[in-house]
Short mmCIF file of C-alpha atoms in Angstrom, two decimals:
data_model
loop_
_atom_site.label_atom_id
_atom_site.label_comp_id
_atom_site.label_asym_id
_atom_site.label_seq_id
_atom_site.Cartn_x
_atom_site.Cartn_y
_atom_site.Cartn_z
CA MET A 1 34.06 67.56 26.54
CA ARG A 2 32.05 69.97 24.43
CA LYS A 3 33.07 70.98 20.92
CA GLY A 4 36.47 72.54 20.40
CA LEU A 5 39.95 71.55 19.53
CA PHE A 6 41.36 69.96 22.68
CA TYR A 7 44.73 69.46 21.10
CA ILE A 8 44.95 73.13 20.26
CA ALA A 9 43.99 73.96 23.84
CA ILE A 10 46.65 71.77 25.37
CA ALA A 11 49.43 73.38 23.43
CA ALA A 12 49.49 76.38 25.73
CA VAL A 13 49.66 74.05 28.69
CA LEU A 14 52.32 71.88 27.10
CA GLY A 15 54.34 75.02 26.57
CA GLY A 16 53.67 75.91 30.18
CA CYS A 17 55.20 72.68 31.48
CA SER A 18 58.27 73.34 29.35
CA GLY A 19 61.13 74.82 31.27
CA GLN A 20 63.30 75.15 28.18
CA ASP A 21 61.20 75.43 25.03
CA VAL A 22 63.32 75.30 21.88
CA HIS A 23 63.85 78.43 19.81
CA GLU A 24 63.45 77.23 16.23
CA ILE A 25 65.28 78.79 13.28
CA ALA A 26 64.97 78.10 9.59
CA PRO A 27 66.78 74.96 8.38
CA GLU A 28 68.73 76.90 5.78
CA GLN A 29 70.19 78.98 8.63
CA SER A 30 70.83 76.17 11.06
CA GLY A 31 71.62 73.19 8.86
CA ARG A 32 69.40 71.08 11.11
CA MET A 33 66.93 68.62 9.66
CA PRO A 34 63.17 69.00 10.28
CA VAL A 35 61.51 65.90 11.61
CA LEU A 36 59.11 64.42 9.07
CA PHE A 37 56.10 62.34 10.11
CA SER A 38 53.90 59.63 8.65
CA VAL A 39 50.75 58.95 10.56
CA GLY A 40 48.61 55.82 10.93
CA ASN A 41 45.53 55.02 12.98
CA THR A 42 46.65 51.61 14.16
CA GLU A 43 49.82 49.95 15.36
CA THR A 44 50.23 48.22 12.01
CA ILE A 45 53.67 48.61 10.43
CA VAL A 46 53.35 51.28 7.78
CA THR A 47 54.74 49.03 5.00
CA ARG A 48 52.05 46.40 5.49
CA ALA A 49 49.12 46.31 3.05
CA SER A 50 46.70 46.60 6.00
CA ALA A 51 48.19 49.86 7.28
CA SER A 52 45.49 52.40 8.09
CA TYR A 53 46.57 55.99 7.50
CA MET A 54 45.09 59.04 9.15
CA PRO A 55 42.86 60.65 6.49
CA ARG A 56 43.80 63.74 4.55
CA ASP A 57 43.33 66.99 6.51
CA GLY A 58 43.45 65.11 9.82
CA ARG A 59 44.89 67.43 12.51
CA PHE A 60 46.96 66.70 15.58
CA VAL A 61 49.36 68.30 18.02
CA CYS A 62 52.77 66.80 18.67
CA SER A 63 55.31 67.45 21.41
CA MET A 64 58.96 66.47 21.20
CA PHE A 65 60.94 65.73 24.37
CA PHE A 66 64.74 65.39 24.26
CA HIS A 67 67.96 65.21 26.31
CA ALA A 68 69.65 68.60 26.48
CA GLY A 69 72.35 68.09 29.11
CA ALA A 70 75.98 67.99 27.98
CA THR A 71 76.56 64.72 29.83
CA ASP A 72 73.14 63.16 29.11
CA THR A 73 72.90 59.73 27.56
CA ASN A 74 69.90 57.77 26.30
CA ASP A 75 69.58 56.33 29.80
CA SER A 76 69.33 59.72 31.45
CA PRO A 77 65.90 60.79 32.71
CA PHE A 78 64.12 63.39 30.61
CA TYR A 79 63.56 65.34 33.84
CA THR A 80 64.36 64.76 37.49
CA GLY A 81 61.73 66.82 39.32
CA ALA A 82 58.28 68.10 38.42
CA PRO A 83 57.88 68.42 34.64
CA SER A 84 57.22 72.13 34.98
CA SER A 85 60.70 72.71 36.40
CA ASP A 86 63.21 71.13 34.09
CA ILE A 87 61.66 69.20 31.21
CA THR A 88 63.02 70.03 27.75
CA MET A 89 60.42 69.91 25.03
CA THR A 90 58.69 71.77 22.22
CA THR A 91 55.22 71.55 20.74
CA THR A 92 53.75 72.14 17.29
CA TRP A 93 50.67 71.52 15.12
CA LEU A 94 50.41 69.36 12.03
CA LYS A 95 47.94 68.10 9.45
CA ILE A 96 47.85 65.33 6.86
CA ASN A 97 48.25 66.47 3.25
CA ASN A 98 47.97 63.25 1.20
CA ALA A 99 46.41 59.79 1.10
CA THR A 100 49.38 57.98 2.65
CA GLY A 101 49.56 59.80 5.97
CA ASN A 102 52.24 62.41 5.31
CA ALA A 103 52.08 65.19 7.91
CA VAL A 104 52.99 68.82 7.32
CA TYR A 105 53.60 71.53 9.91
CA TRP A 106 50.75 74.03 10.14
CA ASN A 107 49.55 77.04 12.10
CA ARG A 108 47.66 76.51 15.35
CA LEU A 109 44.37 77.87 13.96
CA TYR A 110 44.55 75.67 10.85
CA ASP A 111 44.12 78.63 8.55
CA ASN A 112 44.70 77.36 5.00
CA SER A 113 45.23 80.79 3.41
CA VAL A 114 48.98 80.65 3.98
CA ALA A 115 52.11 80.33 1.86
CA THR A 116 53.89 76.97 1.91
CA ASP A 117 57.53 76.00 1.47
CA MET A 118 59.22 73.19 -0.46
CA PHE A 119 58.04 70.59 2.06
CA GLY A 120 54.42 71.79 1.90
CA PHE A 121 54.77 73.30 5.38
CA ASP A 122 53.08 76.54 6.39
CA GLU A 123 56.00 78.98 6.08
CA THR A 124 55.16 80.52 9.43
CA ALA A 125 54.68 77.20 11.26
CA LYS A 126 56.91 76.05 14.06
CA CYS A 127 58.81 72.93 13.04
CA LEU A 128 60.45 70.24 15.11
CA TYR A 129 64.17 69.68 14.55
CA TRP A 130 66.48 66.95 15.74
CA GLN A 131 68.42 68.46 18.63
CA ASN A 132 71.17 65.83 18.83
CA ARG A 133 71.82 62.15 18.10
CA LYS A 134 70.19 60.95 21.32
CA ASN A 135 66.69 59.58 21.67
CA HIS A 136 63.79 61.98 21.20
CA VAL A 137 60.28 61.17 22.43
CA PHE A 138 57.29 62.24 20.35
CA LEU A 139 53.88 62.42 22.02
CA ALA A 140 50.94 63.26 19.72
CA LEU A 141 47.24 63.78 20.44
CA ALA A 142 44.06 64.27 18.42
CA ASP A 143 40.31 63.73 18.70
CA TYR A 144 39.32 61.07 16.19
CA ASN A 145 35.76 62.39 16.00
CA LYS A 146 37.00 65.89 15.13
CA LEU A 147 40.03 65.24 12.96
CA ASP A 148 39.24 67.77 10.25
CA THR A 149 36.53 70.03 11.67
CA ASP A 150 37.92 72.01 14.60
CA ASP A 151 39.29 75.50 14.18
CA GLY A 152 41.04 75.91 17.50
CA SER A 153 38.79 78.69 18.75
CA ASP A 154 37.31 76.89 21.74
CA SER A 155 40.37 76.62 23.94
CA GLY A 156 38.34 77.08 27.11
CA THR A 157 37.27 73.43 27.17
CA LEU A 158 40.58 72.29 28.66
CA ARG A 159 40.47 71.17 32.28
CA ILE A 160 43.58 70.03 34.15
CA TYR A 161 43.29 67.69 37.11
CA PRO A 162 46.54 67.30 39.03
CA ASP A 163 46.80 64.27 41.31
CA VAL A 164 44.07 62.43 39.48
CA THR A 165 45.26 59.04 40.62
CA GLU A 166 48.11 57.45 42.51
CA LYS A 167 48.81 55.34 39.43
CA ASN A 168 50.11 58.37 37.55
CA ARG A 169 53.31 59.84 38.90
CA ASN A 170 53.31 62.53 36.23
CA LYS A 171 49.95 63.94 37.35
CA TYR A 172 49.45 65.99 34.14
CA MET A 173 46.20 64.82 32.54
CA LEU A 174 43.50 66.10 30.18
CA ALA A 175 39.93 65.57 31.36
CA TYR A 176 37.13 64.37 29.01
CA ASP A 177 33.44 64.44 29.73
CA LEU A 178 32.00 60.94 29.18
CA THR A 179 28.41 61.76 30.00
CA ARG A 180 25.80 61.73 27.24
CA GLY A 181 24.50 65.25 27.79
CA ASP A 182 22.74 66.48 24.64
CA LYS A 183 24.73 64.29 22.23
CA THR A 184 22.73 62.34 19.68
CA SER A 185 25.37 59.96 18.28
CA MET A 186 28.63 58.29 19.18
CA SER A 187 30.39 60.51 16.64
CA GLN A 188 29.73 63.47 18.93
CA GLN A 189 31.53 61.89 21.89
CA PRO A 190 35.16 62.74 22.66
CA ASP A 191 37.42 60.08 21.17
CA PRO A 192 41.01 61.01 22.09
CA ILE A 193 43.71 59.16 20.21
CA GLN A 194 47.34 59.19 21.27
CA ALA A 195 50.66 58.22 19.66
CA LEU A 196 54.00 57.73 21.39
CA GLU A 197 57.27 57.10 19.56
CA THR A 198 60.93 57.15 20.56
CA ALA A 199 63.40 57.82 17.76
CA HIS A 200 66.75 59.39 16.93
CA PRO A 201 68.28 60.60 13.66
CA THR A 202 70.04 57.87 11.72
CA GLY A 203 70.75 59.38 8.31
CA TYR A 204 71.64 62.60 6.57
CA THR A 205 68.38 63.52 4.87
CA PRO A 206 64.97 64.33 6.36
CA GLU A 207 63.31 61.35 4.65
CA ALA A 208 65.84 58.95 6.13
CA ASN A 209 64.79 60.05 9.60
CA ARG A 210 61.03 60.03 9.16
CA VAL A 211 59.09 59.26 12.35
CA ARG A 212 56.07 56.99 12.04
CA LEU A 213 53.30 57.72 14.51
CA PHE A 214 50.58 55.15 15.17
CA PHE A 215 47.58 56.46 17.08
CA LYS A 216 45.48 54.39 19.47
CA HIS A 217 42.04 55.08 20.87
CA GLN A 218 42.33 55.91 24.57
CA PHE A 219 38.83 54.91 25.69
CA SER A 220 36.71 51.84 24.89
CA GLN A 221 33.80 51.28 22.54
CA ILE A 222 30.79 49.25 23.63
CA GLN A 223 28.30 47.66 21.23
CA VAL A 224 25.16 45.83 22.38
CA ASN A 225 23.20 43.72 19.88
CA LEU A 226 19.67 42.52 20.78
CA LYS A 227 17.35 39.81 19.43
CA ASN A 228 14.54 37.54 20.57
CA ALA A 229 15.39 34.39 22.51
CA LYS A 230 15.36 31.10 20.65
CA ASP A 231 12.53 29.73 22.84
CA ALA A 232 10.13 32.26 21.30
CA SER A 233 8.88 33.36 24.72
CA VAL A 234 8.74 36.86 23.23
CA GLU A 235 8.45 38.10 19.67
CA ILE A 236 9.16 41.81 19.56
CA ASP A 237 10.38 44.09 16.82
CA GLU A 238 13.07 46.72 17.05
CA SER A 239 10.65 49.59 17.69
CA LEU A 240 9.69 48.07 21.06
CA ILE A 241 13.26 48.23 22.42
CA GLU A 242 13.39 51.63 24.05
CA LYS A 243 16.91 51.94 25.41
CA VAL A 244 20.08 50.25 26.59
CA GLU A 245 22.10 51.72 29.47
CA LEU A 246 25.65 51.10 30.68
CA LEU A 247 25.66 51.19 34.50
CA GLY A 248 28.64 52.22 36.60
CA VAL A 249 30.87 53.55 33.82
CA SER A 250 32.96 56.64 34.54
CA GLU A 251 31.69 60.10 33.76
CA THR A 252 35.20 61.52 33.29
CA GLY A 253 38.30 60.02 31.65
CA TYR A 254 41.86 61.37 31.80
CA VAL A 255 44.55 61.22 29.11
CA ALA A 256 48.18 62.13 29.84
CA TYR A 257 49.82 64.94 27.89
CA CYS A 258 53.35 64.79 29.32
CA ILE A 259 55.81 61.91 29.54
CA GLU A 260 57.36 60.23 32.56
CA PRO A 261 61.06 60.79 33.27
CA ASP A 262 61.89 57.48 31.56
CA GLY A 263 60.16 58.48 28.31
CA THR A 264 56.99 56.44 28.81
CA VAL A 265 53.53 57.97 29.06
CA PRO A 266 51.11 57.41 31.97
CA ALA A 267 48.15 55.19 31.23
CA THR A 268 44.77 56.68 30.47
CA VAL A 269 42.61 56.44 33.59
CA ALA A 270 38.98 56.79 34.59
CA GLU A 271 37.56 58.72 37.51
CA THR A 272 36.01 56.37 40.08
CA VAL A 273 32.23 56.63 40.36
CA ASN A 274 31.25 57.62 43.91
CA VAL A 275 27.89 55.91 44.41
CA ASP A 276 27.30 58.01 47.54
CA ASP A 277 27.42 61.26 45.62
CA PRO A 278 24.15 63.15 46.26
CA LYS A 279 23.55 63.47 42.52
CA TYR A 280 22.79 59.73 42.40
CA ALA A 281 20.39 59.77 45.38
CA ALA A 282 17.21 59.88 43.29
CA THR A 283 18.16 56.84 41.20
CA LYS A 284 20.11 54.80 43.76
CA ARG A 285 17.26 52.35 44.44
CA ASP A 286 17.02 51.35 40.77
CA ASN A 287 20.72 51.68 40.04
CA PRO A 288 23.09 50.90 42.93
CA PHE A 289 26.09 51.54 40.66
CA GLY A 290 25.55 55.32 40.48
CA SER A 291 26.19 56.38 36.90
CA SER A 292 24.19 55.46 33.80
CA PHE A 293 24.97 56.06 30.15
CA ASN A 294 22.04 55.84 27.71
CA MET A 295 23.59 54.32 24.58
CA PHE A 296 23.07 55.55 20.99
CA VAL A 297 21.10 53.50 18.47
CA ARG A 298 23.40 52.17 15.76
CA SER A 299 22.24 53.16 12.28
CA THR A 300 22.55 49.56 11.02
CA PRO A 301 22.06 46.62 13.44
CA ALA A 302 24.53 43.77 13.47
CA THR A 303 23.61 40.91 11.14
CA GLY A 304 20.92 38.70 12.64
CA TYR A 305 19.90 41.16 15.38
CA LEU A 306 16.87 43.40 15.82
CA LYS A 307 18.64 46.47 17.11
CA SER A 308 22.17 47.52 18.00
CA PHE A 309 23.43 50.22 20.37
CA GLU A 310 26.87 51.81 20.68
CA ALA A 311 28.83 54.22 22.87
CA ILE A 312 32.33 55.27 23.88
CA ALA A 313 32.89 54.54 27.56
CA PHE A 314 35.62 53.90 30.12
CA GLY A 315 36.10 52.76 33.68
CA THR A 316 34.08 49.88 35.13
CA LEU A 317 31.02 48.48 33.38
CA GLN A 318 29.02 47.09 36.27
CA ALA A 319 25.86 46.08 34.38
CA ILE A 320 23.84 46.47 31.19
CA ARG A 321 20.20 47.56 31.59
CA ILE A 322 17.65 47.07 28.79
CA THR A 323 14.21 48.65 28.65
CA TRP A 324 11.59 47.23 26.24
CA LYS A 325 7.84 46.69 25.98
CA GLU A 326 5.72 43.79 24.74
CA SER A 327 3.64 45.71 22.20
CA ASP A 328 2.97 49.20 20.89
CA ALA A 329 -0.27 49.44 22.84
CA GLN A 330 -0.53 52.36 25.25
CA ASP A 331 -0.91 50.01 28.22
CA ALA A 332 1.71 47.51 27.06
CA VAL A 333 3.77 45.78 29.73
CA LYS A 334 7.20 47.38 30.05
CA HIS A 335 10.22 45.24 31.01
CA VAL A 336 13.46 46.46 32.54
CA ALA A 337 16.08 43.71 32.54
CA THR A 338 19.51 44.26 34.08
CA PHE A 339 22.42 41.97 33.31
CA LYS A 340 24.94 41.93 36.16
CA GLY A 341 26.92 38.80 35.35
CA LEU A 342 30.04 40.53 34.06
CA ASP A 343 33.34 39.09 35.26
CA ALA A 344 36.50 41.16 35.81
CA THR A 345 37.57 40.75 32.17
CA HIS A 346 34.37 42.30 30.90
CA LYS A 347 33.91 44.87 33.66
CA SER A 348 37.26 46.64 33.46
CA LEU A 349 37.26 48.53 30.18
CA THR A 350 40.62 48.73 28.44
CA SER A 351 41.93 51.49 26.16
CA GLY A 352 41.61 50.75 22.45
CA ARG A 353 39.32 47.75 22.81
CA LYS A 354 35.80 47.18 21.51
CA TYR A 355 33.40 45.11 23.62
CA ILE A 356 30.51 43.47 21.77
CA TYR A 357 27.63 42.02 23.79
CA ASN A 358 25.15 39.86 21.84
CA ILE A 359 22.02 39.50 23.98
CA GLU A 360 18.86 37.40 23.63
CA LEU A 361 15.70 38.71 25.32
CA ARG A 362 13.18 36.53 27.16
CA ARG A 363 10.07 37.80 28.95
CA SER A 364 11.31 39.95 31.89
CA LEU A 365 14.76 38.37 31.59
CA ILE A 366 17.95 38.26 29.58
CA ALA A 367 18.19 34.73 28.19
CA GLN A 368 21.84 34.68 27.15
CA VAL A 369 24.79 36.98 26.61
CA THR A 370 27.74 36.23 24.38
CA VAL A 371 30.68 38.56 24.24
CA GLN A 372 33.67 39.40 22.07
CA ILE A 373 36.55 41.73 22.90
CA ALA A 374 38.43 42.93 19.83
CA PRO A 375 40.73 45.75 18.70
CA TRP A 376 38.73 48.92 18.18
CA GLU A 377 40.25 49.37 14.70
CA THR A 378 38.05 46.56 13.34
CA ASP A 379 34.88 48.65 13.81
CA ASP A 380 33.05 47.61 10.66
CA THR A 381 33.09 43.85 11.27
CA ASP A 382 30.04 41.86 12.34
CA TYR A 383 31.63 39.87 15.16
CA GLN A 384 31.05 36.23 16.01
CA ALA A 385 30.92 35.78 19.78
CA ASP A 386 33.76 33.84 21.37
CA GLY A 387 32.44 33.46 24.89
CA THR A 388 29.22 33.14 26.90
CA ILE A 389 28.59 34.74 30.29
CA GLN A 390 25.63 33.90 32.49
CA ASP A 391 23.80 36.14 34.96
#
């Protein structure tokens, strides 16, 4: 997905799948309470010391789904047919205004030259209000790599793919481009984060009914760390390692933007790589898995390693291919080593997980691979491997 505010773009679509969007009126006229939000980046309870709040000026879109029928209960479905026909929901835009994750309602273009009210809300912003005492579902989306930079002007980047997969009954998904293209760092890749919370009003003040949203990364992060093998069969420096590629990973990922009738949200899914696609014909002999993602060099290698690479990816990681040469001479021997010994646990990439592959290089071969799978939120840790996989 190229630059632009995907969560601004989806708002028009979210409104489009709303059969009964709520007409909001000022709280002083209605007596209803606005829903207040606190926002974190992890699933840590907000009162814990380790809670990680979304940074100040972080932006996201949030939709609220609720039961509107006179005879509805908490067990009633939120809709009974296609979402576009009878779902009851409303959508708005918010941003963080302090260091502890407090969210305020804002305009869809994130124009800061506006008047604010007693809550710090943009006075013209659309607010969410509790509609009744039944359960409400809040579904929020943002791009973690563009939390405070997008202006909402590039709404044309949205692509909708109905019937993406049989696994998703809802069929309403946002598509993200997971190819490298002209990107030069992992920070330029799409990194959708999603929060889902079910809540109902329990008190008589807005603060007593604050909703706490905890966002999770929807794709996976891969890190590959390289060093010389212990047997000293090669002694290369980092400049001789040319690239690391992820083979077989998906080129498009899909994130749901509407809920299921029971209030859950469909899982994030990856488009299957069709190895028979003509676009892979020229490289099929060297790469039978079809797709290839050329990873980004990490600015600082992991402790004890020559060079580290990183990327956001999703789908099935079939193999890791490493290209390096023995010296900086013009006629130096070039080696291309492909590690294919990934088991199902390490092939199937899971949302919100970070996969760290520590690899030792031997002449023309990969000597050893150790791997760790950890929560993505612990990005800045130098991991100790907890398993070894052999080719």
